Backbone as numpy.savetxt, mean C-alpha at the origin, in Angstrom:
# Nx Ny Nz CAx CAy CAz Cx Cy Cz
-13.81 -4.21 -11.84 -12.76 -5.04 -11.27 -12.63 -4.72 -9.78
-12.33 -5.72 -9.02 -12.11 -5.57 -7.58 -10.65 -5.16 -7.34
-10.42 -4.69 -6.12 -9.04 -4.45 -5.72 -8.31 -5.78 -5.77
-7.01 -5.72 -5.92 -6.18 -6.92 -6.04 -5.54 -7.23 -4.70
-5.73 -8.46 -4.20 -5.06 -8.87 -2.95 -3.57 -9.00 -3.24
-2.80 -8.28 -2.47 -1.36 -8.18 -2.72 -0.53 -8.84 -1.61
-1.12 -8.95 -0.40 -0.35 -9.47 0.73 -1.32 -10.04 1.76
-0.92 -11.13 2.40 -1.70 -11.75 3.48 -0.75 -12.14 4.60
-1.25 -12.05 5.83 -0.45 -12.45 6.99 -1.38 -12.77 8.14
-0.80 -13.30 9.19 -1.55 -13.61 10.41 -0.94 -12.79 11.54
-1.77 -12.22 12.40 -1.31 -11.40 13.51 -0.63 -12.28 14.55
0.61 -11.93 14.87 1.38 -12.70 15.86 1.39 -11.95 17.21
1.76 -12.67 18.26 1.74 -12.12 19.62 2.56 -10.83 19.75
3.72 -10.78 19.12 4.58 -9.59 19.22 3.93 -8.33 18.65
2.89 -8.48 17.85 2.24 -7.33 17.23 1.04 -6.83 18.04
0.67 -7.54 19.09 -0.51 -7.20 19.89 -0.09 -6.28 21.03
-0.86 -5.22 21.26 -0.49 -4.23 22.27 -1.25 -4.42 23.58
-1.07 -3.50 24.49 -1.68 -3.53 25.81 -3.20 -3.42 25.77
-3.77 -3.05 24.63 -5.22 -3.02 24.47 -5.77 -4.35 23.97
-4.88 -5.29 23.70 -5.30 -6.61 23.28 -5.58 -6.77 21.80
-5.15 -5.78 20.99 -5.35 -5.91 19.55 -4.10 -5.42 18.80
-4.12 -5.52 17.48 -2.98 -5.15 16.65 -2.56 -3.71 16.97
-1.28 -3.53 17.30 -0.73 -2.23 17.61 -0.68 -1.36 16.36
-0.85 -0.05 16.52 -0.87 0.85 15.37 0.40 0.76 14.53
1.55 0.58 15.17 2.80 0.46 14.42 2.82 -0.79 13.56
2.11 -1.82 13.99 2.10 -3.07 13.24 1.19 -2.99 12.01
0.16 -2.15 12.08 -0.61 -1.88 10.86 0.36 -1.31 9.82
1.19 -0.35 10.28 2.16 0.27 9.37 3.14 -0.77 8.82
3.57 -1.72 9.68 4.47 -2.78 9.22 3.80 -3.60 8.11
2.56 -3.99 8.33 1.84 -4.79 7.34 1.68 -4.01 6.04
1.38 -2.73 6.14 1.27 -1.93 4.92 2.63 -1.76 4.24
3.71 -1.66 5.01 5.04 -1.57 4.43 5.39 -2.86 3.68
5.07 -4.00 4.26 5.28 -5.27 3.57 4.41 -5.37 2.31
3.26 -4.71 2.35 2.38 -4.67 1.18 3.01 -3.83 0.06
3.74 -2.78 0.43 4.48 -1.99 -0.58 5.49 -2.89 -1.27
6.22 -3.68 -0.48 7.20 -4.61 -1.07 6.51 -5.56 -2.06
5.35 -6.08 -1.68 4.60 -6.99 -2.55 4.12 -6.26 -3.81
3.67 -5.02 -3.65 3.24 -4.21 -4.80 4.41 -4.00 -5.76
5.57 -3.67 -5.21 6.74 -3.45 -6.07 7.05 -4.71 -6.88
6.99 -5.87 -6.23 7.24 -7.12 -6.97 6.17 -7.33 -8.03
4.93 -6.99 -7.71 3.81 -7.15 -8.65 4.04 -6.34 -9.92
4.63 -5.16 -9.80 4.85 -4.32 -10.98 6.22 -4.55 -11.61
6.97 -5.52 -11.08 8.22 -5.92 -11.72 9.49 -5.49 -11.01
9.38 -4.82 -9.88 10.58 -4.41 -9.15 10.88 -5.49 -8.10
11.39 -6.60 -8.59 11.77 -7.72 -7.72 13.15 -7.45 -7.14
13.58 -8.29 -6.22 14.92 -8.14 -5.65 15.98 -8.19 -6.76
15.81 -9.12 -7.69 16.77 -9.27 -8.78 16.75 -8.05 -9.70
15.56 -7.55 -10.01 15.43 -6.36 -10.86 16.10 -5.16 -10.18
15.83 -5.00 -8.89 16.38 -3.87 -8.14 17.91 -3.90 -8.19
18.48 -5.08 -7.98 19.94 -5.20 -7.99 20.52 -4.98 -9.39
19.91 -5.59 -10.39 20.43 -5.50 -11.76 20.29 -4.11 -12.36
19.26 -3.37 -11.94 18.97 -2.08 -12.57 19.21 -0.88 -11.65
19.63 -1.12 -10.44 19.84 -0.03 -9.45 18.61 0.87 -9.43
17.44 0.23 -9.32 16.18 0.97 -9.35 15.26 0.44 -8.26
14.61 1.36 -7.55 13.70 0.97 -6.49 12.59 2.01 -6.39
11.82 1.93 -5.33 10.79 2.93 -5.04 10.92 3.36 -3.59
10.67 4.64 -3.35 10.63 5.20 -2.01 9.21 5.63 -1.70
8.84 5.52 -0.45 7.54 6.03 0.01 7.72 7.51 0.33
6.90 8.36 -0.31 6.97 9.80 -0.09 6.00 10.26 1.00
4.85 9.59 1.06 3.82 10.02 2.00 2.88 8.85 2.26
2.36 8.81 3.45 1.40 7.76 3.80 0.38 8.32 4.79
-0.84 7.82 4.69 -1.91 8.23 5.60 -2.70 6.97 5.94
-2.65 6.58 7.23 -3.34 5.38 7.67 -4.63 5.76 8.38
-5.72 5.07 8.04 -6.99 5.20 8.74 -7.29 3.85 9.40
-7.49 3.88 10.72 -7.81 2.66 11.47 -9.32 2.56 11.56
-9.87 1.48 11.01 -11.32 1.35 10.90 -11.91 0.32 11.85
-11.12 -0.69 12.24 -11.62 -1.75 13.12 -10.44 -2.43 13.79
-10.70 -3.07 14.91 -9.66 -3.81 15.62 -9.34 -5.11 14.88
-8.08 -5.51 15.00 -7.62 -6.80 14.48 -6.96 -7.52 15.66
-7.26 -8.79 15.83 -6.85 -9.53 17.02 -5.78 -10.57 16.75
-5.19 -11.07 17.84 -4.17 -12.10 17.79 -4.65 -13.29 16.96
-3.76 -13.80 16.14 -3.98 -14.96 15.27 -4.95 -14.71 14.11
-5.49 -13.50 14.03 -6.42 -13.20 12.93 -5.65 -13.04 11.63
-6.18 -13.63 10.58 -5.60 -13.49 9.24 -6.11 -12.20 8.64
-5.20 -11.44 8.02 -5.59 -10.23 7.31 -5.09 -10.32 5.87
-5.87 -9.77 4.98 -5.50 -9.65 3.57 -5.42 -8.17 3.25
-4.44 -7.80 2.44 -4.29 -6.41 2.02 -4.51 -6.35 0.52
-5.40 -5.48 0.12 -5.69 -5.27 -1.30 -5.11 -3.94 -1.72
-4.79 -3.81 -3.00 -4.23 -2.58 -3.52 -5.10 -2.04 -4.64
-5.27 -0.74 -4.64 -5.96 -0.04 -5.71 -5.07 1.11 -6.16
-4.78 1.15 -7.45 -4.01 2.25 -8.02 -4.96 3.41 -8.26
-4.74 4.52 -7.56 -5.61 5.69 -7.70 -5.16 6.59 -8.83
-3.83 6.69 -9.03 -3.28 7.56 -10.07 -1.81 7.19 -10.26
-1.26 7.61 -11.36 0.17 7.40 -11.61 0.65 8.34 -12.71
1.97 8.53 -12.73 2.60 9.22 -13.85 3.87 8.46 -14.18
4.83 9.09 -14.80 6.02 8.39 -15.28 6.93 7.87 -14.18
6.81 8.43 -12.95 7.70 7.96 -11.88 7.02 7.83 -10.52
5.72 8.08 -10.43 5.02 8.00 -9.15 3.75 7.17 -9.26
3.41 6.53 -8.14 2.11 5.87 -8.02 1.43 6.40 -6.77
0.13 6.65 -6.89 -0.73 7.05 -5.77 -1.62 5.84 -5.56
-1.41 5.14 -4.44 -2.12 3.89 -4.22 -2.86 3.88 -2.89
-3.85 3.02 -2.82 -4.61 2.81 -1.59 -4.55 1.33 -1.26
-4.02 1.03 -0.09 -4.07 -0.33 0.43 -5.26 -0.41 1.38
-6.00 -1.51 1.31 -7.12 -1.76 2.21 -6.87 -3.09 2.91
-6.82 -3.05 4.25 -6.64 -4.26 5.04 -8.00 -4.81 5.39
-8.20 -6.09 5.08 -9.45 -6.78 5.41 -9.19 -7.75 6.55
-10.10 -7.79 7.51 -9.97 -8.74 8.63 -10.44 -10.13 8.19
-10.43 -11.06 9.11 -10.80 -12.45 8.80 -12.22 -12.58 8.27
-13.10 -11.65 8.65 -14.49 -11.67 8.18 -14.64 -10.97 6.82
-13.53 -10.46 6.28 -13.59 -9.77 4.99 -14.04 -8.33 5.10
-14.06 -7.80 6.33 -14.46 -6.40 6.55 -13.22 -5.51 6.56
-13.41 -4.26 6.17 -12.30 -3.31 6.14 -11.83 -2.99 7.57
-10.54 -3.21 7.83 -9.96 -2.94 9.15 -9.10 -1.68 9.14
-8.51 -1.35 8.00 -7.67 -0.16 7.90 -7.39 0.14 6.43
-7.02 1.39 6.18 -6.55 1.77 4.85 -5.23 2.51 4.99
-4.43 2.46 3.96 -3.18 3.22 3.91 -3.04 3.80 2.51
-3.21 5.10 2.43 -3.05 5.82 1.17 -1.57 6.21 1.07
-0.94 5.92 -0.08 0.49 6.16 -0.19 0.87 6.74 -1.54
1.89 7.58 -1.51 2.54 8.09 -2.72 3.93 7.48 -2.75
4.21 6.74 -3.82 5.49 6.08 -4.00 6.19 6.66 -5.22
7.50 6.81 -5.15 8.26 7.37 -6.27 9.38 6.43 -6.69
9.54 6.27 -8.01 10.63 5.49 -8.55 11.95 6.22 -8.36
12.98 5.44 -8.00 14.28 6.03 -7.68 15.43 5.32 -8.40
16.31 6.11 -9.00 17.57 5.62 -9.54 18.51 5.49 -8.34
18.79 4.27 -7.94 19.57 4.05 -6.72 21.06 4.35 -6.91
21.54 4.41 -8.14 22.95 4.76 -8.36 23.18 6.24 -8.09
22.13 7.04 -8.24 22.24 8.49 -8.01 21.38 8.97 -6.84
20.56 8.06 -6.30 19.60 8.41 -5.24 18.77 9.63 -5.64
18.24 9.55 -6.85 17.42 10.62 -7.40 16.15 10.03 -8.01
15.06 10.77 -8.00 13.84 10.30 -8.67 14.13 9.99 -10.14
13.47 8.95 -10.64 13.68 8.54 -12.03 12.41 7.89 -12.56
12.15 8.08 -13.86 10.98 7.43 -14.46 11.05 5.91 -14.33
9.88 5.28 -14.34 9.82 3.83 -14.30 10.50 3.25 -15.54
11.27 2.17 -15.36 11.76 1.45 -16.53 10.56 0.95 -17.36
10.80 0.72 -18.62 9.73 0.39 -19.57 8.83 -0.76 -19.10
9.43 -1.84 -18.62 8.62 -3.00 -18.19 7.77 -2.65 -16.97
8.32 -1.88 -16.05 7.57 -1.47 -14.86 6.43 -0.54 -15.27
6.70 0.41 -16.15 5.66 1.33 -16.61 4.53 0.56 -17.29
4.87 -0.46 -18.06 3.84 -1.27 -18.73 2.96 -1.98 -17.70
3.56 -2.47 -16.62 2.79 -3.14 -15.57 1.91 -2.16 -14.81
2.42 -0.98 -14.53 1.62 0.05 -13.85 0.46 0.47 -14.75
0.74 0.68 -16.03 -0.32 1.05 -16.98 -1.40 -0.03 -17.06
-0.99 -1.29 -17.04 -1.97 -2.39 -17.09 -2.84 -2.39 -15.84
-2.24 -2.22 -14.68 -3.02 -2.16 -13.44 -4.00 -0.99 -13.50
-3.56 0.14 -14.01 -4.44 1.31 -14.14 -5.62 0.99 -15.06
-5.36 0.34 -16.17 -6.46 -0.04 -17.09 -7.42 -1.02 -16.42
-6.86 -2.00 -15.71 -7.69 -3.01 -15.05 -8.58 -2.41 -13.97
-8.13 -1.31 -13.37 -8.87 -0.73 -12.25 -9.51 0.62 -12.59
-9.53 0.99 -13.85 -9.99 2.32 -14.24 -11.44 2.63 -13.87
-12.27 1.62 -13.75 -13.68 1.86 -13.43 -13.99 1.78 -11.94
-12.96 1.56 -11.13 -13.18 1.45 -9.69 -13.36 2.85 -9.09
-14.28 2.93 -8.15 -14.47 4.18 -7.41 -13.42 4.26 -6.31
-12.87 5.44 -6.11 -11.87 5.62 -5.05 -12.54 5.44 -3.69
-11.85 4.79 -2.75 -12.40 4.64 -1.40 -12.62 6.01 -0.75
-13.56 6.07 0.18 -13.89 7.35 0.81 -12.73 7.91 1.61
-11.77 7.09 2.00 -10.62 7.58 2.74 -9.58 8.26 1.85
-9.67 8.08 0.53 -8.69 8.68 -0.38 -8.75 10.20 -0.29
-7.60 10.81 -0.07 -7.51 12.26 0.00 -8.02 12.85 1.30
-8.31 12.00 2.26 -8.85 12.45 3.54 -7.83 13.29 4.29
-8.29 14.35 4.90 -7.41 15.18 5.72 -7.68 14.92 7.19
-6.74 15.29 8.01 -6.87 15.07 9.44 -7.15 16.42 10.12
-7.98 16.41 11.11 -8.28 17.64 11.84 -9.46 17.43 12.76
-9.63 18.33 13.69 -10.76 18.30 14.61 -11.88 19.10 13.99
-13.00 18.45 13.76 -14.15 19.14 13.19 -14.86 19.93 14.28
-15.10 21.17 14.02 -15.73 22.05 14.98 -17.09 22.49 14.45
-18.05 22.51 15.33 -19.38 23.02 14.96 -19.32 24.53 14.95
-19.95 25.10 13.98 -19.94 26.58 13.87 -21.21 27.17 14.39
């Protein structure tokens, strides 16, 4: 199975920086909007969030910039579930440029939250079922090479 396209947008002028391409903060914005789309995909819609006082928080994120994205260019963001448990998802978003090439990745750890107590909480049954289904659908996918990547200056010994 391929990664699932979760979000699409077009680069607007306000997102372009002094270098003439998508600003690094705007990659983060697009990935943040992709988290919102992912949450809806697994059943945490605006209505669900309000009715159940349940949401997800981002615990950690790591963005890798792979290629420039330009003004007016359409980008698609795909999601791959790398791992999950009863209240967390470890996901990889991959941004594709208009040519379908990888432009950036964002590896993220998201946690389910009981918003009435502002405490971590297991996924509600319907959400857990959707996360489990996505995991089954993507179980044979190889993790992208950016997954688990650390940052640092490589030194020759």
